Amino acid sequence: QGLMAGKRGLIMGVANNRSIAYGIAKACANQGAELALTYQGDAFKKRVEPLAQELGAHIVGHCDVTEPETLNAVFAEVEKLWGRLDFVVHAIAFSDKEELDGRYVDTTRANFQRTMEISVFSFTDVAKRAEALMPDGGSLLTLTYYGAEKVMPHYNVMGVAKAGLEASVRYLAVDLGGKNIRVNAISAGPIKTLAASGIGDFRYILRWNEYNAPLKRTVTPEEVGDAGMYFLSDLSRGVTGEVHHVDSGYHVVG
Ligand code: 0WD
């Protein structure tokens, strides 16, 4: 039957088969979860469709978190489909590539606001909508990075955004805890994905982690996926407000 049998979850942020969200989706589907996926724009629709088929997942529409009407439509679709929700995965972040290089101090007002809206506020916005569909409790999970805690080269405004995201996890955990809705984050080690390719010198960061992490290697989307499944399952029923590192142990030395 599986650890996720009977659970229904919305997964946001599958761009392709290397996405961290795809690793989490696969782990949940393997344990019997029923899934709904969103995509951002028609370019991604084509890539997400075969993945949804493989996972036996529903596609609940286009979602750009800067357009609240698309979020409304996605949650209305989920409500129509299931009437409730057990978990949500938020694997969404964005910043102008130009500013994931050089100095943080040069961040523009426009990109700062856009980065915060897409990478931080969207999780709170999603949490609020999910709450309405979780009368019996649930689990919300987002993805963060060590650049929230320590200065990482070129991570810049995204590091500031991830710090805000991690603080959001704690505030949301308190707000929603009374309804048995748990809120956690996984701080993943660097993985070569579409989003990561925008970060300056990313190959160097991967290599640095291979040399320095206790496990002497980087992590895979499957490894993040298995840890994600734990947070979305009842195995973690006593855990909320947590930022859990899945990074080959890098954070203990870096
Ligand atoms: O090394 C890495 N790759 C790490 C990534 C280390 C630690 C954390 N993370 C985080 C990222 O910051 C992000 O929050 O994991 C999350 C997922 O990122 P990913 O798997 O590395 O990247 P990718 O496969 O490019 O997915 C990013 C998603 C895309 O998915 P969809 O299906 O929605 O297209 O973010 C999406 C992007 O399109 N996205 C948006 N989705 C909705 N509205 C928006 C937006 N405005 N902007 C970006």
Short mmCIF file of C-alpha atoms and ligand atoms in Angstrom, two decimals:
data_model
loop_
_atom_site.label_atom_id
_atom_site.label_comp_id
_atom_site.label_asym_id
_atom_site.label_seq_id
_atom_site.Cartn_x
_atom_site.Cartn_y
_atom_site.Cartn_z
CA GLN A 1 0.00 0.00 0.00
CA GLY A 2 2.78 2.45 0.82
CA LEU A 3 3.47 5.17 3.38
CA MET A 4 1.56 7.76 1.33
CA ALA A 5 -1.48 5.64 0.48
CA GLY A 6 -4.68 7.69 0.60
CA LYS A 7 -2.81 11.01 0.61
CA ARG A 8 -3.44 13.66 -2.01
CA GLY A 9 -0.92 16.38 -2.72
CA LEU A 10 -0.25 19.38 -4.90
CA ILE A 11 3.29 19.70 -6.25
CA MET A 12 4.38 23.10 -7.58
CA GLY A 13 7.69 23.59 -9.39
CA VAL A 14 8.23 20.59 -11.65
CA ALA A 15 10.00 22.19 -14.62
CA ASN A 16 11.54 18.98 -16.01
CA ASN A 17 12.81 15.55 -14.95
CA ARG A 18 15.81 17.07 -13.15
CA SER A 19 13.70 19.32 -10.92
CA ILE A 20 13.87 18.73 -7.18
CA ALA A 21 10.06 18.79 -7.20
CA TYR A 22 10.10 15.84 -9.60
CA GLY A 23 12.31 13.86 -7.19
CA ILE A 24 9.82 14.53 -4.39
CA ALA A 25 6.85 13.69 -6.64
CA LYS A 26 8.41 10.37 -7.61
CA ALA A 27 9.13 9.38 -4.01
CA CYS A 28 5.52 10.20 -3.03
CA ALA A 29 3.99 8.41 -6.02
CA ASN A 30 6.10 5.33 -5.29
CA GLN A 31 4.59 5.25 -1.81
CA GLY A 32 1.03 5.47 -3.12
CA ALA A 33 0.25 9.21 -3.07
CA GLU A 34 -2.13 10.74 -5.59
CA LEU A 35 -0.61 13.89 -7.09
CA ALA A 36 -1.58 17.09 -8.86
CA LEU A 37 1.04 19.15 -10.70
CA THR A 38 1.13 22.75 -11.89
CA TYR A 39 3.29 24.16 -14.67
CA GLN A 40 4.46 27.66 -15.43
CA GLY A 41 3.52 28.63 -18.98
CA ASP A 42 3.04 26.60 -22.15
CA ALA A 43 6.75 25.93 -22.63
CA PHE A 44 6.74 23.87 -19.42
CA LYS A 45 3.36 22.29 -20.11
CA LYS A 46 4.86 20.09 -22.81
CA ARG A 47 7.61 18.88 -20.48
CA VAL A 48 5.33 18.33 -17.51
CA GLU A 49 2.68 16.31 -19.39
CA PRO A 50 4.78 13.15 -19.93
CA LEU A 51 6.07 13.36 -16.34
CA ALA A 52 2.50 13.60 -15.03
CA GLN A 53 1.57 10.57 -17.08
CA GLU A 54 4.50 8.59 -15.70
CA LEU A 55 3.53 9.56 -12.13
CA GLY A 56 -0.17 8.95 -12.71
CA ALA A 57 -0.65 12.59 -11.67
CA HIS A 58 -3.32 15.14 -12.56
CA ILE A 59 -2.33 18.45 -14.12
CA VAL A 60 -4.25 21.27 -12.48
CA GLY A 61 -3.14 24.10 -14.71
CA HIS A 62 -0.82 26.96 -15.34
CA CYS A 63 0.43 28.72 -12.26
CA ASP A 64 2.52 31.86 -12.12
CA VAL A 65 2.69 32.91 -8.49
CA THR A 66 2.89 36.57 -9.49
CA GLU A 67 -0.62 36.24 -10.97
CA PRO A 68 -2.99 35.50 -8.05
CA GLU A 69 -5.82 34.57 -10.43
CA THR A 70 -3.76 31.59 -11.65
CA LEU A 71 -3.30 30.46 -8.04
CA ASN A 72 -7.04 30.85 -7.46
CA ALA A 73 -7.74 28.73 -10.51
CA VAL A 74 -5.32 25.97 -9.43
CA PHE A 75 -6.79 25.73 -5.93
CA ALA A 76 -10.33 25.78 -7.34
CA GLU A 77 -9.33 22.90 -9.62
CA VAL A 78 -7.87 20.94 -6.70
CA GLU A 79 -11.04 21.51 -4.70
CA LYS A 80 -13.14 20.30 -7.62
CA LEU A 81 -10.92 17.26 -8.05
CA TRP A 82 -10.52 16.11 -4.44
CA GLY A 83 -12.43 18.50 -2.16
CA ARG A 84 -9.43 18.45 0.19
CA LEU A 85 -5.66 18.32 0.28
CA ASP A 86 -3.13 16.46 2.47
CA PHE A 87 0.11 18.09 1.37
CA VAL A 88 1.69 20.77 -0.79
CA VAL A 89 5.24 21.00 -2.12
CA HIS A 90 6.48 24.50 -3.01
CA ALA A 91 9.65 24.26 -5.12
CA ILE A 92 9.58 27.70 -6.71
CA ALA A 93 12.16 30.45 -6.75
CA PHE A 94 13.28 33.13 -9.17
CA SER A 95 15.73 36.00 -9.45
CA ASP A 96 17.18 37.86 -12.41
CA LYS A 97 20.23 35.90 -13.56
CA GLU A 98 22.22 39.11 -13.93
CA GLU A 99 22.06 39.58 -10.17
CA LEU A 100 23.13 36.03 -9.26
CA ASP A 101 26.66 37.13 -10.05
CA GLY A 102 28.80 39.98 -8.78
CA ARG A 103 27.94 41.81 -5.57
CA TYR A 104 24.77 41.63 -3.45
CA VAL A 105 25.03 45.33 -2.74
CA ASP A 106 24.25 46.07 -6.39
CA THR A 107 20.79 44.41 -6.24
CA THR A 108 18.11 46.60 -7.83
CA ARG A 109 14.85 47.51 -6.14
CA ALA A 110 12.83 45.89 -8.95
CA ASN A 111 14.66 42.56 -8.81
CA PHE A 112 14.69 42.56 -5.01
CA GLN A 113 10.90 42.90 -4.97
CA ARG A 114 10.38 40.32 -7.70
CA THR A 115 12.72 37.82 -6.03
CA MET A 116 10.91 38.23 -2.70
CA GLU A 117 7.47 37.94 -4.26
CA ILE A 118 8.23 34.75 -6.19
CA SER A 119 10.60 33.06 -3.75
CA VAL A 120 9.18 34.09 -0.34
CA PHE A 121 5.67 35.53 -0.43
CA SER A 122 4.38 32.80 -2.76
CA PHE A 123 4.87 30.16 -0.05
CA THR A 124 2.76 32.14 2.42
CA ASP A 125 0.16 32.77 -0.27
CA VAL A 126 0.03 29.04 -1.05
CA ALA A 127 -0.13 28.14 2.67
CA LYS A 128 -3.16 30.34 3.16
CA ARG A 129 -5.00 28.72 0.27
CA ALA A 130 -3.95 25.21 1.34
CA GLU A 131 -5.24 25.82 4.89
CA ALA A 132 -8.78 26.13 3.53
CA LEU A 133 -8.52 22.62 2.02
CA MET A 134 -6.94 20.97 5.08
CA PRO A 135 -9.69 20.70 7.71
CA ASP A 136 -8.08 17.56 9.17
CA GLY A 137 -4.48 18.81 9.05
CA GLY A 138 -1.75 18.47 6.47
CA SER A 139 1.87 19.05 5.59
CA LEU A 140 3.50 21.92 3.68
CA LEU A 141 7.06 21.70 2.39
CA THR A 142 9.34 24.27 0.74
CA LEU A 143 12.90 24.17 -0.57
CA THR A 144 15.71 26.34 0.72
CA TYR A 145 19.49 26.59 0.51
CA TYR A 146 22.46 27.12 2.85
CA GLY A 147 22.97 30.57 1.30
CA ALA A 148 20.22 31.66 3.74
CA GLU A 149 22.55 30.97 6.68
CA LYS A 150 25.99 31.79 5.32
CA VAL A 151 27.26 33.98 2.51
CA MET A 152 27.67 31.83 -0.59
CA PRO A 153 29.41 33.28 -3.64
CA HIS A 154 26.94 34.76 -6.18
CA TYR A 155 23.82 33.62 -4.30
CA ASN A 156 23.24 37.27 -3.30
CA VAL A 157 19.61 38.39 -3.20
CA MET A 158 18.45 34.77 -3.33
CA GLY A 159 20.27 34.16 -0.01
CA VAL A 160 18.36 37.05 1.52
CA ALA A 161 15.13 35.61 0.07
CA LYS A 162 15.84 32.12 1.45
CA ALA A 163 16.46 33.61 4.91
CA GLY A 164 12.99 35.16 4.64
CA LEU A 165 11.55 31.88 3.44
CA GLU A 166 13.05 29.98 6.41
CA ALA A 167 11.62 32.56 8.83
CA SER A 168 8.24 32.14 7.07
CA VAL A 169 8.39 28.42 7.79
CA ARG A 170 8.62 29.15 11.51
CA TYR A 171 5.82 31.74 11.55
CA LEU A 172 3.55 29.58 9.43
CA ALA A 173 4.26 26.58 11.67
CA VAL A 174 2.89 28.55 14.62
CA ASP A 175 -0.09 30.00 12.75
CA LEU A 176 -1.21 26.65 11.33
CA GLY A 177 -0.05 24.27 14.06
CA GLY A 178 -3.38 24.47 15.91
CA LYS A 179 -5.03 22.99 12.84
CA ASN A 180 -2.46 20.18 12.71
CA ILE A 181 -0.94 21.62 9.54
CA ARG A 182 2.82 21.16 9.66
CA VAL A 183 5.25 23.44 7.83
CA ASN A 184 8.85 22.44 7.08
CA ALA A 185 11.70 23.13 4.67
CA ILE A 186 14.45 21.05 3.17
CA SER A 187 17.76 22.83 2.71
CA ALA A 188 19.11 20.95 -0.30
CA GLY A 189 22.75 20.82 -1.32
CA PRO A 190 23.53 22.16 -4.80
CA ILE A 191 22.00 20.15 -7.67
CA LYS A 192 22.37 20.93 -11.36
CA THR A 193 18.82 21.98 -12.35
CA LEU A 194 17.35 24.65 -14.63
CA ALA A 195 17.07 27.15 -11.77
CA ALA A 196 20.64 26.46 -10.59
CA SER A 197 22.10 27.06 -14.04
CA GLY A 198 21.32 30.75 -13.52
CA ILE A 199 23.76 30.99 -10.60
CA GLY A 200 27.25 32.25 -11.44
CA ASP A 201 30.08 29.68 -11.17
CA PHE A 202 27.62 26.93 -10.21
CA ARG A 203 29.99 24.18 -11.38
CA TYR A 204 32.59 25.48 -8.96
CA ILE A 205 30.04 25.33 -6.11
CA LEU A 206 29.22 21.69 -7.01
CA ARG A 207 32.92 20.80 -7.05
CA TRP A 208 33.53 22.62 -3.75
CA ASN A 209 30.78 20.56 -2.11
CA GLU A 210 32.20 17.31 -3.49
CA TYR A 211 35.57 18.09 -1.92
CA ASN A 212 34.30 19.39 1.40
CA ALA A 213 31.01 17.69 2.34
CA PRO A 214 31.35 14.81 4.83
CA LEU A 215 29.92 12.36 2.27
CA LYS A 216 32.38 13.68 -0.39
CA ARG A 217 29.69 14.04 -3.04
CA THR A 218 26.68 16.14 -3.94
CA VAL A 219 23.07 14.99 -3.47
CA THR A 220 20.52 13.89 -6.08
CA PRO A 221 16.88 14.95 -6.56
CA GLU A 222 15.96 11.37 -5.53
CA GLU A 223 17.70 11.81 -2.17
CA VAL A 224 15.93 15.11 -1.57
CA GLY A 225 12.76 13.37 -2.73
CA ASP A 226 13.01 10.62 -0.12
CA ALA A 227 13.59 13.15 2.67
CA GLY A 228 10.68 15.20 1.29
CA MET A 229 8.41 12.17 1.40
CA TYR A 230 9.20 11.79 5.12
CA PHE A 231 8.02 15.36 5.78
CA LEU A 232 4.82 14.81 3.77
CA SER A 233 4.04 11.47 5.41
CA ASP A 234 2.85 10.65 8.92
CA LEU A 235 6.38 9.50 9.81
CA SER A 236 7.14 13.16 10.59
CA ARG A 237 3.84 13.82 12.41
CA GLY A 238 5.68 15.27 15.42
CA VAL A 239 7.84 17.64 13.35
CA THR A 240 7.07 21.23 12.32
CA GLY A 241 8.93 24.51 11.81
CA GLU A 242 12.04 22.55 10.85
CA VAL A 243 14.74 23.34 8.27
CA HIS A 244 16.30 19.98 7.48
CA HIS A 245 19.59 19.76 5.57
CA VAL A 246 19.88 17.20 2.78
CA ASP A 247 23.34 18.26 1.65
CA SER A 248 25.77 15.37 2.21
CA GLY A 249 26.44 17.04 5.57
CA TYR A 250 28.05 20.16 4.07
CA HIS A 251 26.48 22.47 6.66
CA VAL A 252 28.52 20.96 9.50
CA VAL A 253 31.79 21.94 7.86
CA GLY A 254 30.97 24.88 5.53
O1 0WD B 1 20.93 23.48 -6.21
C1 0WD B 1 19.73 23.56 -6.34
N1 0WD B 1 19.14 23.29 -7.48
C2 0WD B 1 18.91 23.96 -5.15
C3 0WD B 1 17.61 24.41 -5.33
C4 0WD B 1 19.53 23.91 -3.82
C5 0WD B 1 18.64 24.29 -2.75
C6 0WD B 1 17.37 24.73 -2.98
N2 0WD B 1 16.87 24.79 -4.25
C7 0WD B 1 15.49 25.28 -4.42
C8 0WD B 1 15.28 26.38 -5.41
O2 0WD B 1 15.68 27.64 -4.91
C9 0WD B 1 13.78 26.30 -5.60
O3 0WD B 1 13.11 26.92 -4.51
O4 0WD B 1 14.66 24.24 -4.87
C10 0WD B 1 13.53 24.79 -5.52
C11 0WD B 1 13.34 24.09 -6.86
O5 0WD B 1 14.37 24.44 -7.70
P1 0WD B 1 15.07 23.47 -8.79
O6 0WD B 1 14.47 22.13 -8.75
O7 0WD B 1 16.53 23.64 -8.61
O8 0WD B 1 14.75 24.24 -10.16
P2 0WD B 1 13.77 24.05 -11.41
O9 0WD B 1 13.73 22.66 -11.87
O10 0WD B 1 14.21 25.08 -12.41
O11 0WD B 1 12.34 24.49 -10.83
C12 0WD B 1 12.07 25.82 -10.42
C13 0WD B 1 10.60 26.08 -10.59
C14 0WD B 1 10.18 25.99 -12.08
O12 0WD B 1 9.07 25.12 -12.15
P3 0WD B 1 7.70 25.28 -13.02
O13 0WD B 1 7.09 23.96 -13.27
O14 0WD B 1 6.77 26.10 -12.12
O15 0WD B 1 8.03 25.94 -14.27
O16 0WD B 1 10.24 27.38 -10.18
C15 0WD B 1 9.32 27.84 -11.12
C16 0WD B 1 9.98 27.41 -12.39
O17 0WD B 1 9.23 27.64 -13.53
N3 0WD B 1 9.01 29.26 -11.08
C17 0WD B 1 7.75 29.72 -10.95
N4 0WD B 1 6.58 29.08 -10.78
C18 0WD B 1 5.47 29.82 -10.69
N5 0WD B 1 5.47 31.16 -10.77
C19 0WD B 1 7.84 31.11 -11.04
C20 0WD B 1 6.62 31.83 -10.95
N6 0WD B 1 6.59 33.16 -11.06
N7 0WD B 1 9.14 31.45 -11.22
C21 0WD B 1 9.85 30.30 -11.23
#
